[in-house]
Amino acid sequence: MASENTVQNFIHNLEHGSLQNFIKSAMIGGLILFLFILYFAFHFRGFGNEHAMDQAQIARSIASGHGFSTKVIRPMALWKLSDAEKPVPTENFPDFYNAPLNPFVNAIPLLLIKSKWEMSPKDPIYIGDRVIALVCILFFLASVGVGFFVARHLFDTELALLGCACVLVTDLLWEFSLSGLPQMLMLFLFMLTCWFIICAQQAATEDKTPTLILYLILAALTLGLLTLAHGLGFWLFLGYLIFTGLYFRPRGLAIGLSLLVYALTVSPWLIYNYQVCGNPLGIGCYIGLSVGHSGEALMRSLSPHVNDWMVTIKAKIRLGFLSQIGNLFGNLGLNFAALGFFFALLHPFKRTETAQFRWCILLMWFFAIIGMATFASGADTALDADQLNVLFIPIMVFYGLAFILVLWHRLEISGSIYRLIFLIFIPLLCAGPMLLRLVGGAQSSVNWPPYVPPYIAILAQWTTPDEIIASDVPWAVAWYAQRKSL
């Protein structure tokens, strides 16, 4: 009899108790380990994005004690200094194109490997690429961890675990993790923002004004840090500010406090840009004038050459908006659960916090689309430095899964085996692009354009540090050869 009770208790815990959650958590951990080995150990080929290399070489300048300076000399930057009647530095050329937070964060791990900065011709992948990619992966995994608590608070533990699995098998998120771009740092800050907003909603419901003020401060702070990681984060703050004014009371306090904290957070960057080049926004704002060509093409010119800037910006917004909407599914990583968020907007969720928070997400996403349409560099790819849709994948997955599970329950299909098959099928469908990568065979070991780090690094032996190299890939020359490049 005792053995029968033990078996029954084991089966009960397996189906409904703590053992079930332990098994699910263990499966998530195994999935993380498998994907880490797959992508970082076998799929990583080094950086292939110019913005990643550009910010990486700035991070190394910070780590070497040269401050926020760059070895990539843009003609547009020379024009801006001349236009503002500022002297052109001959040593440490200040950078006023990139946002500062990601280079400062990456400077920390680069400082730990300072003795290995010089690249050997025998190294197929630069160690700096590996270190920065590892940091990005850690931010991605930390974002999934924060997302678990967000989903569990909005819904339940089961959906949170299923949602995290769907996020982890999204190929685009892993591609960004290996790219060296700031999106994974931004994703971590965005998920923290979501958590703080939800906590502020709960505090408002319980009439805890001091707690509400604290979480409003934290939400504005993380959005300010997100803007310091990428200037387009400002547009997310606009969406959040509108939601704050509509949801929280008193409105004046909520809006004023959020504006104050956000302004204090981003002001050091604006002051720095103004002191260096006379424009608090630097030269990145001119990307909004690049219609019909990439932002980097504009940076190669010695002036904006815009006759009617209002007409130009209108054209940029129209074309950019159509591009963002037309490529939405691809920009969400081809994750159908994330796309289900927009259908979840039609479902009347019972919990007030869950029902109201989706409108906050919608507002931030809508303003992010406007920001990308206006100031994105124009690259027609999901793996782009100015892509913000990737930040919304986890939270949209959670809402999309909630709507999908509601539809499943309405089918009233009896039998736990069918439900189990359905729950397994969902992450498999989300993992479609990843599975295609697995069966697609070996990929080229060289990123295109042909970034071959050992052959670029050898330029350091052919030139001296006081020389400047003219190149069509100046970011690669600055990062791998550690030489100034025009």
Tab-separated table of C-alpha atoms in Angstrom:
chain	number	residue	atom	x	y	z
A	1	MET	CA	0.000	0.000	0.000
A	2	ALA	CA	2.835	2.379	0.835
A	3	SER	CA	4.515	1.683	-2.504
A	4	GLU	CA	1.233	2.317	-4.361
A	5	ASN	CA	0.829	5.673	-2.594
A	6	THR	CA	4.399	6.547	-3.513
A	7	VAL	CA	3.781	5.754	-7.174
A	8	GLN	CA	0.531	7.741	-7.158
A	9	ASN	CA	2.235	10.729	-5.548
A	10	PHE	CA	5.021	10.525	-8.124
A	11	ILE	CA	2.530	10.467	-11.004
A	12	HIS	CA	0.580	13.352	-9.491
A	13	ASN	CA	3.729	15.455	-9.089
A	14	LEU	CA	4.755	14.521	-12.616
A	15	GLU	CA	1.476	15.746	-14.110
A	16	HIS	CA	0.504	18.614	-11.846
A	17	GLY	CA	3.063	19.222	-9.121
A	18	SER	CA	6.545	20.551	-8.584
A	19	LEU	CA	8.179	17.714	-10.519
A	20	GLN	CA	6.472	18.872	-13.687
A	21	ASN	CA	7.894	22.382	-13.335
A	22	PHE	CA	11.314	20.927	-12.552
A	23	ILE	CA	11.252	18.806	-15.716
A	24	LYS	CA	10.129	21.782	-17.818
A	25	SER	CA	12.854	23.965	-16.328
A	26	ALA	CA	15.444	21.251	-16.982
A	27	MET	CA	14.275	21.014	-20.597
A	28	ILE	CA	14.622	24.794	-20.983
A	29	GLY	CA	18.151	24.595	-19.538
A	30	GLY	CA	19.065	21.785	-21.920
A	31	LEU	CA	17.659	23.779	-24.825
A	32	ILE	CA	19.786	26.794	-23.862
A	33	LEU	CA	22.941	24.665	-23.683
A	34	PHE	CA	22.213	23.034	-27.042
A	35	LEU	CA	21.536	26.344	-28.785
A	36	PHE	CA	24.605	27.977	-27.225
A	37	ILE	CA	26.843	25.194	-28.566
A	38	LEU	CA	25.095	25.244	-31.941
A	39	TYR	CA	25.389	28.965	-32.551
A	40	PHE	CA	28.451	30.122	-30.640
A	41	ALA	CA	30.689	27.092	-31.214
A	42	PHE	CA	29.663	26.035	-34.732
A	43	HIS	CA	27.754	28.836	-36.434
A	44	PHE	CA	29.707	31.913	-35.347
A	45	ARG	CA	31.905	33.292	-38.152
A	46	GLY	CA	32.871	36.609	-36.628
A	47	PHE	CA	31.250	39.977	-37.180
A	48	GLY	CA	29.601	40.742	-40.496
A	49	ASN	CA	27.953	44.053	-39.696
A	50	GLU	CA	29.700	47.399	-40.105
A	51	HIS	CA	27.940	48.962	-37.107
A	52	ALA	CA	29.104	46.126	-34.850
A	53	MET	CA	32.733	46.599	-35.906
A	54	ASP	CA	32.415	50.360	-35.609
A	55	GLN	CA	31.123	50.223	-32.039
A	56	ALA	CA	33.608	47.488	-31.147
A	57	GLN	CA	36.604	49.615	-32.146
A	58	ILE	CA	35.187	52.502	-30.098
A	59	ALA	CA	34.876	50.135	-27.136
A	60	ARG	CA	38.527	49.202	-27.540
A	61	SER	CA	39.463	52.904	-27.616
A	62	ILE	CA	37.606	53.363	-24.329
A	63	ALA	CA	39.341	50.322	-22.837
A	64	SER	CA	42.743	51.660	-23.951
A	65	GLY	CA	42.122	54.971	-22.184
A	66	HIS	CA	41.541	57.106	-25.298
A	67	GLY	CA	37.970	57.965	-24.393
A	68	PHE	CA	34.935	57.920	-26.671
A	69	SER	CA	37.023	58.197	-29.822
A	70	THR	CA	36.953	56.448	-33.177
A	71	LYS	CA	39.324	55.344	-35.906
A	72	VAL	CA	36.552	55.532	-38.526
A	73	ILE	CA	36.823	58.999	-40.074
A	74	ARG	CA	33.566	59.905	-41.839
A	75	PRO	CA	33.638	62.800	-44.337
A	76	MET	CA	30.307	63.913	-42.906
A	77	ALA	CA	31.962	64.208	-39.483
A	78	LEU	CA	34.714	66.382	-41.010
A	79	TRP	CA	32.057	68.594	-42.591
A	80	LYS	CA	30.182	68.910	-39.306
A	81	LEU	CA	33.308	69.951	-37.411
A	82	SER	CA	34.111	72.508	-40.093
A	83	ASP	CA	30.520	73.780	-40.126
A	84	ALA	CA	30.592	74.213	-36.328
A	85	GLU	CA	34.049	75.842	-36.541
A	86	LYS	CA	35.553	73.127	-34.393
A	87	PRO	CA	39.158	71.949	-34.794
A	88	VAL	CA	39.772	68.580	-36.420
A	89	PRO	CA	41.712	66.429	-33.910
A	90	THR	CA	44.886	64.808	-35.166
A	91	GLU	CA	45.091	62.145	-32.458
A	92	ASN	CA	41.908	60.863	-30.807
A	93	PHE	CA	39.066	61.663	-33.205
A	94	PRO	CA	35.847	61.962	-31.144
A	95	ASP	CA	32.855	59.916	-32.192
A	96	PHE	CA	29.531	61.731	-32.435
A	97	TYR	CA	27.723	59.233	-34.648
A	98	ASN	CA	27.142	56.200	-32.386
A	99	ALA	CA	25.191	55.965	-29.148
A	100	PRO	CA	27.590	55.521	-26.210
A	101	LEU	CA	26.206	52.789	-23.939
A	102	ASN	CA	27.009	49.684	-25.979
A	103	PRO	CA	30.681	50.648	-26.545
A	104	PHE	CA	31.085	51.428	-22.838
A	105	VAL	CA	29.567	48.070	-21.885
A	106	ASN	CA	31.768	46.171	-24.359
A	107	ALA	CA	34.853	48.012	-23.140
A	108	ILE	CA	34.708	46.014	-19.901
A	109	PRO	CA	35.249	42.509	-21.374
A	110	LEU	CA	37.724	43.903	-23.916
A	111	LEU	CA	39.786	45.314	-21.056
A	112	LEU	CA	40.020	41.798	-19.623
A	113	ILE	CA	41.707	40.507	-22.805
A	114	LYS	CA	43.917	43.540	-23.430
A	115	SER	CA	46.999	41.370	-23.872
A	116	LYS	CA	45.346	39.606	-26.860
A	117	TRP	CA	44.227	42.656	-28.855
A	118	GLU	CA	46.826	42.055	-31.555
A	119	MET	CA	45.396	39.585	-34.071
A	120	SER	CA	47.514	36.761	-35.404
A	121	PRO	CA	47.269	35.778	-39.105
A	122	LYS	CA	46.551	32.257	-37.892
A	123	ASP	CA	43.358	33.333	-36.069
A	124	PRO	CA	40.323	32.833	-38.315
A	125	ILE	CA	38.094	34.676	-35.820
A	126	TYR	CA	39.253	37.657	-33.809
A	127	ILE	CA	39.048	37.092	-30.061
A	128	GLY	CA	37.361	40.475	-29.691
A	129	ASP	CA	34.505	39.213	-31.860
A	130	ARG	CA	34.096	36.182	-29.629
A	131	VAL	CA	34.117	38.150	-26.374
A	132	ILE	CA	31.582	40.727	-27.513
A	133	ALA	CA	29.324	38.038	-29.005
A	134	LEU	CA	29.475	36.154	-25.703
A	135	VAL	CA	28.372	39.304	-23.852
A	136	CYS	CA	25.475	39.700	-26.299
A	137	ILE	CA	24.398	36.092	-25.690
A	138	LEU	CA	24.453	36.649	-21.935
A	139	PHE	CA	22.233	39.713	-22.352
A	140	PHE	CA	19.874	37.663	-24.505
A	141	LEU	CA	19.602	34.887	-21.921
A	142	ALA	CA	19.142	37.456	-19.153
A	143	SER	CA	16.331	38.993	-21.216
A	144	VAL	CA	14.627	35.618	-21.451
A	145	GLY	CA	14.944	35.267	-17.678
A	146	VAL	CA	13.286	38.640	-17.077
A	147	GLY	CA	10.690	37.759	-19.703
A	148	PHE	CA	9.779	34.631	-17.746
A	149	PHE	CA	8.804	36.703	-14.714
A	150	VAL	CA	6.917	39.167	-16.905
A	151	ALA	CA	4.910	36.381	-18.556
A	152	ARG	CA	4.283	34.595	-15.271
A	153	HIS	CA	2.916	37.792	-13.751
A	154	LEU	CA	0.726	38.549	-16.758
A	155	PHE	CA	-0.467	34.975	-17.315
A	156	ASP	CA	0.848	31.834	-15.537
A	157	THR	CA	3.941	29.673	-15.129
A	158	GLU	CA	3.045	27.219	-17.887
A	159	LEU	CA	2.633	29.918	-20.511
A	160	ALA	CA	5.807	31.628	-19.287
A	161	LEU	CA	7.855	28.453	-19.806
A	162	LEU	CA	6.280	27.769	-23.198
A	163	GLY	CA	6.827	31.383	-24.235
A	164	CYS	CA	10.478	31.304	-23.195
A	165	ALA	CA	10.951	28.147	-25.275
A	166	CYS	CA	9.404	29.874	-28.313
A	167	VAL	CA	11.692	32.875	-27.786
A	168	LEU	CA	14.793	30.728	-27.404
A	169	VAL	CA	14.191	28.915	-30.706
A	170	THR	CA	13.747	32.165	-32.662
A	171	ASP	CA	16.655	32.156	-35.082
A	172	LEU	CA	16.720	35.934	-35.584
A	173	LEU	CA	17.356	36.547	-31.869
A	174	TRP	CA	20.393	34.283	-31.972
A	175	GLU	CA	21.603	36.000	-35.137
A	176	PHE	CA	21.473	39.325	-33.315
A	177	SER	CA	23.254	37.726	-30.352
A	178	LEU	CA	26.176	36.817	-32.599
A	179	SER	CA	26.176	40.068	-34.547
A	180	GLY	CA	27.784	42.297	-31.904
A	181	LEU	CA	25.008	44.861	-32.387
A	182	PRO	CA	23.436	46.572	-29.350
A	183	GLN	CA	20.019	44.909	-29.793
A	184	MET	CA	20.523	42.305	-27.054
A	185	LEU	CA	21.555	44.971	-24.550
A	186	MET	CA	18.486	46.923	-25.654
A	187	LEU	CA	16.301	43.817	-25.330
A	188	PHE	CA	17.454	43.334	-21.743
A	189	LEU	CA	16.682	46.959	-20.900
A	190	PHE	CA	13.317	46.738	-22.667
A	191	MET	CA	12.266	43.633	-20.739
A	192	LEU	CA	13.256	45.374	-17.508
A	193	THR	CA	11.113	48.320	-18.606
A	194	CYS	CA	8.163	45.985	-19.164
A	195	TRP	CA	8.630	44.538	-15.687
A	196	PHE	CA	8.768	47.984	-14.079
A	197	ILE	CA	5.636	49.144	-15.934
A	198	ILE	CA	3.720	46.072	-14.775
A	199	CYS	CA	4.852	46.652	-11.190
A	200	ALA	CA	3.746	50.291	-11.504
A	201	GLN	CA	0.334	49.121	-12.729
A	202	GLN	CA	0.007	46.843	-9.708
A	203	ALA	CA	1.037	49.655	-7.362
A	204	ALA	CA	-1.541	51.959	-8.962
A	205	THR	CA	-4.238	49.314	-8.490
A	206	GLU	CA	-3.328	48.940	-4.820
A	207	ASP	CA	-3.055	52.741	-4.304
A	208	LYS	CA	0.593	52.528	-3.221
A	209	THR	CA	1.807	55.931	-4.372
A	210	PRO	CA	5.447	55.686	-3.142
A	211	THR	CA	5.848	52.312	-4.874
A	212	LEU	CA	4.230	53.702	-8.008
A	213	ILE	CA	6.676	56.619	-8.081
A	214	LEU	CA	9.621	54.247	-7.649
A	215	TYR	CA	8.643	52.048	-10.590
A	216	LEU	CA	7.839	55.019	-12.809
A	217	ILE	CA	11.345	56.304	-12.105
A	218	LEU	CA	12.870	52.915	-12.898
A	219	ALA	CA	10.866	52.569	-16.145
A	220	ALA	CA	11.958	56.023	-17.344
A	221	LEU	CA	15.544	55.241	-16.313
A	222	THR	CA	15.712	51.999	-18.300
A	223	LEU	CA	14.147	53.687	-21.321
A	224	GLY	CA	16.784	56.414	-20.996
A	225	LEU	CA	19.527	53.776	-20.909
A	226	LEU	CA	17.917	52.094	-23.910
A	227	THR	CA	18.157	55.413	-25.766
A	228	LEU	CA	21.823	55.643	-24.784
A	229	ALA	CA	22.240	52.209	-26.399
A	230	HIS	CA	20.497	53.388	-29.580
A	231	GLY	CA	19.072	56.807	-30.354
A	232	LEU	CA	15.878	55.277	-31.774
A	233	GLY	CA	14.949	54.292	-28.220
A	234	PHE	CA	13.538	57.817	-27.933
A	235	TRP	CA	10.534	56.717	-29.971
A	236	LEU	CA	9.736	53.919	-27.529
A	237	PHE	CA	9.795	56.485	-24.748
A	238	LEU	CA	7.214	58.569	-26.619
A	239	GLY	CA	4.840	55.608	-26.709
A	240	TYR	CA	5.437	54.903	-23.041
A	241	LEU	CA	4.856	58.566	-22.144
A	242	ILE	CA	1.446	58.570	-23.836
A	243	PHE	CA	0.466	55.375	-22.010
A	244	THR	CA	1.652	56.877	-18.726
A	245	GLY	CA	-0.531	59.934	-19.227
A	246	LEU	CA	-3.571	57.818	-20.070
A	247	TYR	CA	-3.206	55.152	-17.368
A	248	PHE	CA	-1.565	56.533	-14.230
A	249	ARG	CA	-2.945	59.147	-11.846
A	250	PRO	CA	-2.188	61.927	-11.164
A	251	ARG	CA	-1.268	62.465	-14.802
A	252	GLY	CA	0.902	65.518	-14.219
A	253	LEU	CA	3.071	63.716	-11.701
A	254	ALA	CA	3.448	60.595	-13.842
A	255	ILE	CA	4.319	62.477	-17.033
A	256	GLY	CA	6.520	65.101	-15.367
A	257	LEU	CA	8.474	62.545	-13.357
A	258	SER	CA	9.032	60.325	-16.399
A	259	LEU	CA	10.207	63.281	-18.499
A	260	LEU	CA	12.573	64.481	-15.779
A	261	VAL	CA	14.220	61.101	-15.182
A	262	TYR	CA	14.508	60.390	-18.905
A	263	ALA	CA	16.011	63.819	-19.622
A	264	LEU	CA	18.561	63.471	-16.816
A	265	THR	CA	19.563	60.037	-18.129
A	266	VAL	CA	20.185	61.034	-21.761
A	267	SER	CA	21.473	64.583	-21.130
A	268	PRO	CA	25.178	63.630	-20.715
A	269	TRP	CA	25.217	62.229	-24.252
A	270	LEU	CA	23.480	65.305	-25.681
A	271	ILE	CA	25.845	67.660	-23.851
A	272	TYR	CA	28.866	65.694	-25.089
A	273	ASN	CA	27.700	65.882	-28.715
A	274	TYR	CA	27.010	69.593	-28.446
A	275	GLN	CA	30.443	70.305	-27.007
A	276	VAL	CA	32.196	68.227	-29.653
A	277	CYS	CA	30.353	69.127	-32.858
A	278	GLY	CA	27.797	71.800	-31.990
A	279	ASN	CA	24.793	69.501	-32.494
A	280	PRO	CA	23.349	67.626	-29.482
A	281	LEU	CA	22.159	64.846	-31.801
A	282	GLY	CA	25.516	64.395	-33.497
A	283	ILE	CA	25.536	63.407	-37.165
A	284	GLY	CA	23.309	60.349	-36.756
A	285	CYS	CA	20.223	62.541	-37.180
A	286	TYR	CA	21.155	63.171	-40.826
A	287	ILE	CA	20.237	59.562	-41.612
A	288	GLY	CA	16.666	60.827	-41.861
A	289	LEU	CA	17.730	62.656	-45.027
A	290	SER	CA	19.068	59.527	-46.770
A	291	VAL	CA	16.299	58.677	-49.254
A	292	GLY	CA	17.133	56.089	-51.905
A	293	HIS	CA	20.495	55.064	-50.442
A	294	SER	CA	21.944	53.787	-47.206
A	295	GLY	CA	22.915	55.955	-44.277
A	296	GLU	CA	26.573	55.063	-44.718
A	297	ALA	CA	26.448	56.452	-48.258
A	298	LEU	CA	25.377	59.781	-46.791
A	299	MET	CA	28.205	59.626	-44.255
A	300	ARG	CA	30.691	59.454	-47.162
A	301	SER	CA	29.656	62.893	-48.440
A	302	LEU	CA	31.065	66.232	-47.341
A	303	SER	CA	27.601	67.792	-46.843
A	304	PRO	CA	23.975	66.616	-46.624
A	305	HIS	CA	23.147	68.089	-50.100
A	306	VAL	CA	19.439	68.428	-49.335
A	307	ASN	CA	17.480	71.189	-51.036
A	308	ASP	CA	14.030	70.609	-49.506
A	309	TRP	CA	14.521	68.672	-46.295
A	310	MET	CA	10.784	68.584	-45.467
A	311	VAL	CA	9.919	66.866	-48.753
A	312	THR	CA	12.838	64.486	-48.255
A	313	ILE	CA	11.765	63.455	-44.762
A	314	LYS	CA	8.168	62.949	-45.914
A	315	ALA	CA	9.379	60.633	-48.655
A	316	LYS	CA	11.642	58.791	-46.203
A	317	ILE	CA	8.772	58.248	-43.734
A	318	ARG	CA	6.391	57.024	-46.433
A	319	LEU	CA	8.840	54.568	-47.962
A	320	GLY	CA	10.161	53.465	-44.578
A	321	PHE	CA	6.712	52.874	-43.122
A	322	LEU	CA	5.674	50.727	-46.078
A	323	SER	CA	8.912	48.764	-45.788
A	324	GLN	CA	8.484	48.146	-42.058
A	325	ILE	CA	4.886	46.947	-42.392
A	326	GLY	CA	5.607	44.878	-45.496
A	327	ASN	CA	8.525	43.090	-43.829
A	328	LEU	CA	6.904	42.829	-40.385
A	329	PHE	CA	6.766	39.027	-40.211
A	330	GLY	CA	10.402	38.712	-41.203
A	331	ASN	CA	11.430	41.440	-38.764
A	332	LEU	CA	9.662	39.469	-36.007
A	333	GLY	CA	11.883	36.509	-36.785
A	334	LEU	CA	9.186	34.604	-38.732
A	335	ASN	CA	7.741	33.759	-35.326
A	336	PHE	CA	4.015	33.193	-35.832
A	337	ALA	CA	3.367	33.377	-32.068
A	338	ALA	CA	4.741	36.941	-32.039
A	339	LEU	CA	2.467	37.817	-34.941
A	340	GLY	CA	-0.441	36.526	-32.840
A	341	PHE	CA	-0.032	39.570	-30.587
A	342	PHE	CA	-2.045	41.665	-33.015
A	343	PHE	CA	-4.935	39.184	-32.823
A	344	ALA	CA	-4.663	39.195	-29.028
A	345	LEU	CA	-5.593	42.878	-29.128
A	346	LEU	CA	-9.152	41.730	-29.902
A	347	HIS	CA	-9.403	39.381	-26.907
A	348	PRO	CA	-10.969	40.667	-23.652
A	349	PHE	CA	-8.434	39.518	-21.064
A	350	LYS	CA	-9.926	39.245	-17.584
A	351	ARG	CA	-6.960	40.642	-15.667
A	352	THR	CA	-6.900	44.422	-15.870
A	353	GLU	CA	-3.094	44.671	-15.865
A	354	THR	CA	-2.797	42.127	-18.680
A	355	ALA	CA	-5.504	43.800	-20.744
A	356	GLN	CA	-4.107	47.327	-20.323
A	357	PHE	CA	-0.420	46.540	-20.697
A	358	ARG	CA	-0.863	45.307	-24.290
A	359	TRP	CA	-1.874	48.851	-25.283
A	360	CYS	CA	1.385	50.115	-23.826
A	361	ILE	CA	3.240	47.595	-25.997
A	362	LEU	CA	1.206	48.628	-29.045
A	363	LEU	CA	1.967	52.319	-28.481
A	364	MET	CA	5.700	51.733	-28.063
A	365	TRP	CA	5.775	49.476	-31.125
A	366	PHE	CA	3.843	51.987	-33.251
A	367	PHE	CA	6.198	54.831	-32.378
A	368	ALA	CA	9.168	52.523	-32.955
A	369	ILE	CA	7.856	51.918	-36.483
A	370	ILE	CA	7.660	55.694	-37.056
A	371	GLY	CA	11.202	56.132	-35.721
A	372	MET	CA	12.589	53.373	-37.927
A	373	ALA	CA	10.697	54.705	-40.951
A	374	THR	CA	12.267	58.125	-40.398
A	375	PHE	CA	15.796	57.454	-39.180
A	376	ALA	CA	16.676	53.853	-40.074
A	377	SER	CA	19.722	53.486	-42.303
A	378	GLY	CA	17.715	51.946	-45.150
A	379	ALA	CA	19.187	48.431	-45.109
A	380	ASP	CA	16.617	45.954	-46.410
A	381	THR	CA	17.334	43.168	-43.941
A	382	ALA	CA	15.964	41.955	-40.617
A	383	LEU	CA	19.504	41.823	-39.184
A	384	ASP	CA	19.983	45.579	-39.204
A	385	ALA	CA	21.504	47.902	-36.637
A	386	ASP	CA	18.393	50.104	-36.689
A	387	GLN	CA	15.896	47.258	-36.308
A	388	LEU	CA	13.674	47.645	-33.218
A	389	ASN	CA	11.011	45.028	-33.992
A	390	VAL	CA	13.325	42.436	-32.498
A	391	LEU	CA	12.847	44.021	-29.059
A	392	PHE	CA	9.141	43.224	-29.148
A	393	ILE	CA	9.453	39.544	-30.069
A	394	PRO	CA	9.380	38.109	-26.499
A	395	ILE	CA	6.483	40.179	-25.140
A	396	MET	CA	4.507	39.707	-28.371
A	397	VAL	CA	5.145	35.956	-28.168
A	398	PHE	CA	3.637	35.843	-24.674
A	399	TYR	CA	0.453	37.609	-25.740
A	400	GLY	CA	0.253	35.656	-28.976
A	401	LEU	CA	0.551	32.348	-27.109
A	402	ALA	CA	-2.151	33.425	-24.659
A	403	PHE	CA	-4.525	34.040	-27.546
A	404	ILE	CA	-3.585	30.753	-29.249
A	405	LEU	CA	-4.170	28.771	-26.046
A	406	VAL	CA	-7.558	30.456	-25.582
A	407	LEU	CA	-8.529	29.287	-29.061
A	408	TRP	CA	-7.315	25.780	-28.245
A	409	HIS	CA	-9.420	25.577	-25.091
A	410	ARG	CA	-12.469	26.704	-27.029
A	411	LEU	CA	-12.092	23.687	-29.314
A	412	GLU	CA	-12.821	21.506	-26.238
A	413	ILE	CA	-10.592	18.686	-27.435
A	414	SER	CA	-10.426	16.093	-24.672
A	415	GLY	CA	-7.319	14.075	-23.899
A	416	SER	CA	-4.056	15.249	-22.405
A	417	ILE	CA	-2.037	13.592	-25.171
A	418	TYR	CA	-3.536	15.911	-27.803
A	419	ARG	CA	-2.798	18.928	-25.670
A	420	LEU	CA	0.786	17.768	-25.189
A	421	ILE	CA	1.234	17.329	-28.939
A	422	PHE	CA	-0.200	20.796	-29.494
A	423	LEU	CA	2.145	22.369	-26.931
A	424	ILE	CA	5.146	20.672	-28.573
A	425	PHE	CA	4.020	21.707	-32.048
A	426	ILE	CA	3.955	25.438	-31.199
A	427	PRO	CA	7.702	25.872	-30.413
A	428	LEU	CA	8.578	23.584	-33.324
A	429	LEU	CA	6.682	25.884	-35.652
A	430	CYS	CA	8.442	28.908	-34.150
A	431	ALA	CA	11.759	27.113	-34.704
A	432	GLY	CA	11.141	26.757	-38.456
A	433	PRO	CA	13.979	29.085	-39.577
A	434	MET	CA	16.339	27.475	-37.073
A	435	LEU	CA	15.498	23.962	-38.310
A	436	LEU	CA	16.076	25.081	-41.887
A	437	ARG	CA	19.500	26.325	-40.812
A	438	LEU	CA	20.309	22.937	-39.299
A	439	VAL	CA	19.402	20.996	-42.434
A	440	GLY	CA	20.802	23.621	-44.800
A	441	GLY	CA	24.348	22.309	-44.626
A	442	ALA	CA	27.632	24.105	-44.056
A	443	GLN	CA	27.863	27.834	-44.675
A	444	SER	CA	30.734	29.884	-45.976
A	445	SER	CA	33.395	30.666	-43.400
A	446	VAL	CA	33.649	34.229	-44.725
A	447	ASN	CA	31.105	36.951	-44.078
A	448	TRP	CA	29.995	38.967	-47.071
A	449	PRO	CA	31.188	41.597	-47.891
A	450	PRO	CA	34.415	39.629	-47.706
A	451	TYR	CA	35.510	40.424	-44.178
A	452	VAL	CA	38.560	38.184	-43.713
A	453	PRO	CA	40.032	39.438	-40.422
A	454	PRO	CA	43.551	37.947	-40.756
A	455	TYR	CA	44.111	39.632	-44.122
A	456	ILE	CA	42.701	42.927	-42.889
A	457	ALA	CA	44.764	42.791	-39.684
A	458	ILE	CA	47.983	42.494	-41.688
A	459	LEU	CA	47.504	46.128	-42.765
A	460	ALA	CA	48.835	47.043	-39.329
A	461	GLN	CA	52.240	45.670	-40.416
A	462	TRP	CA	52.207	47.659	-43.651
A	463	THR	CA	51.374	51.032	-42.083
A	464	THR	CA	52.284	53.076	-39.039
A	465	PRO	CA	49.816	54.310	-36.374
A	466	ASP	CA	50.065	57.923	-37.599
A	467	GLU	CA	48.960	56.994	-41.143
A	468	ILE	CA	45.355	56.952	-42.390
A	469	ILE	CA	44.036	54.232	-44.700
A	470	ALA	CA	41.320	55.055	-47.256
A	471	SER	CA	38.959	52.109	-47.516
A	472	ASP	CA	35.445	51.089	-48.531
A	473	VAL	CA	35.232	49.083	-45.283
A	474	PRO	CA	36.779	51.539	-42.791
A	475	TRP	CA	35.039	49.896	-39.818
A	476	ALA	CA	36.820	46.591	-40.558
A	477	VAL	CA	40.176	48.323	-40.933
A	478	ALA	CA	39.659	50.199	-37.668
A	479	TRP	CA	38.585	47.075	-35.764
A	480	TYR	CA	40.943	44.380	-37.078
A	481	ALA	CA	43.968	46.416	-38.206
A	482	GLN	CA	43.633	49.063	-35.455
A	483	ARG	CA	44.381	51.847	-37.935
A	484	LYS	CA	42.530	55.071	-38.704
A	485	SER	CA	40.496	54.656	-41.858
A	486	LEU	CA	38.714	57.225	-44.028
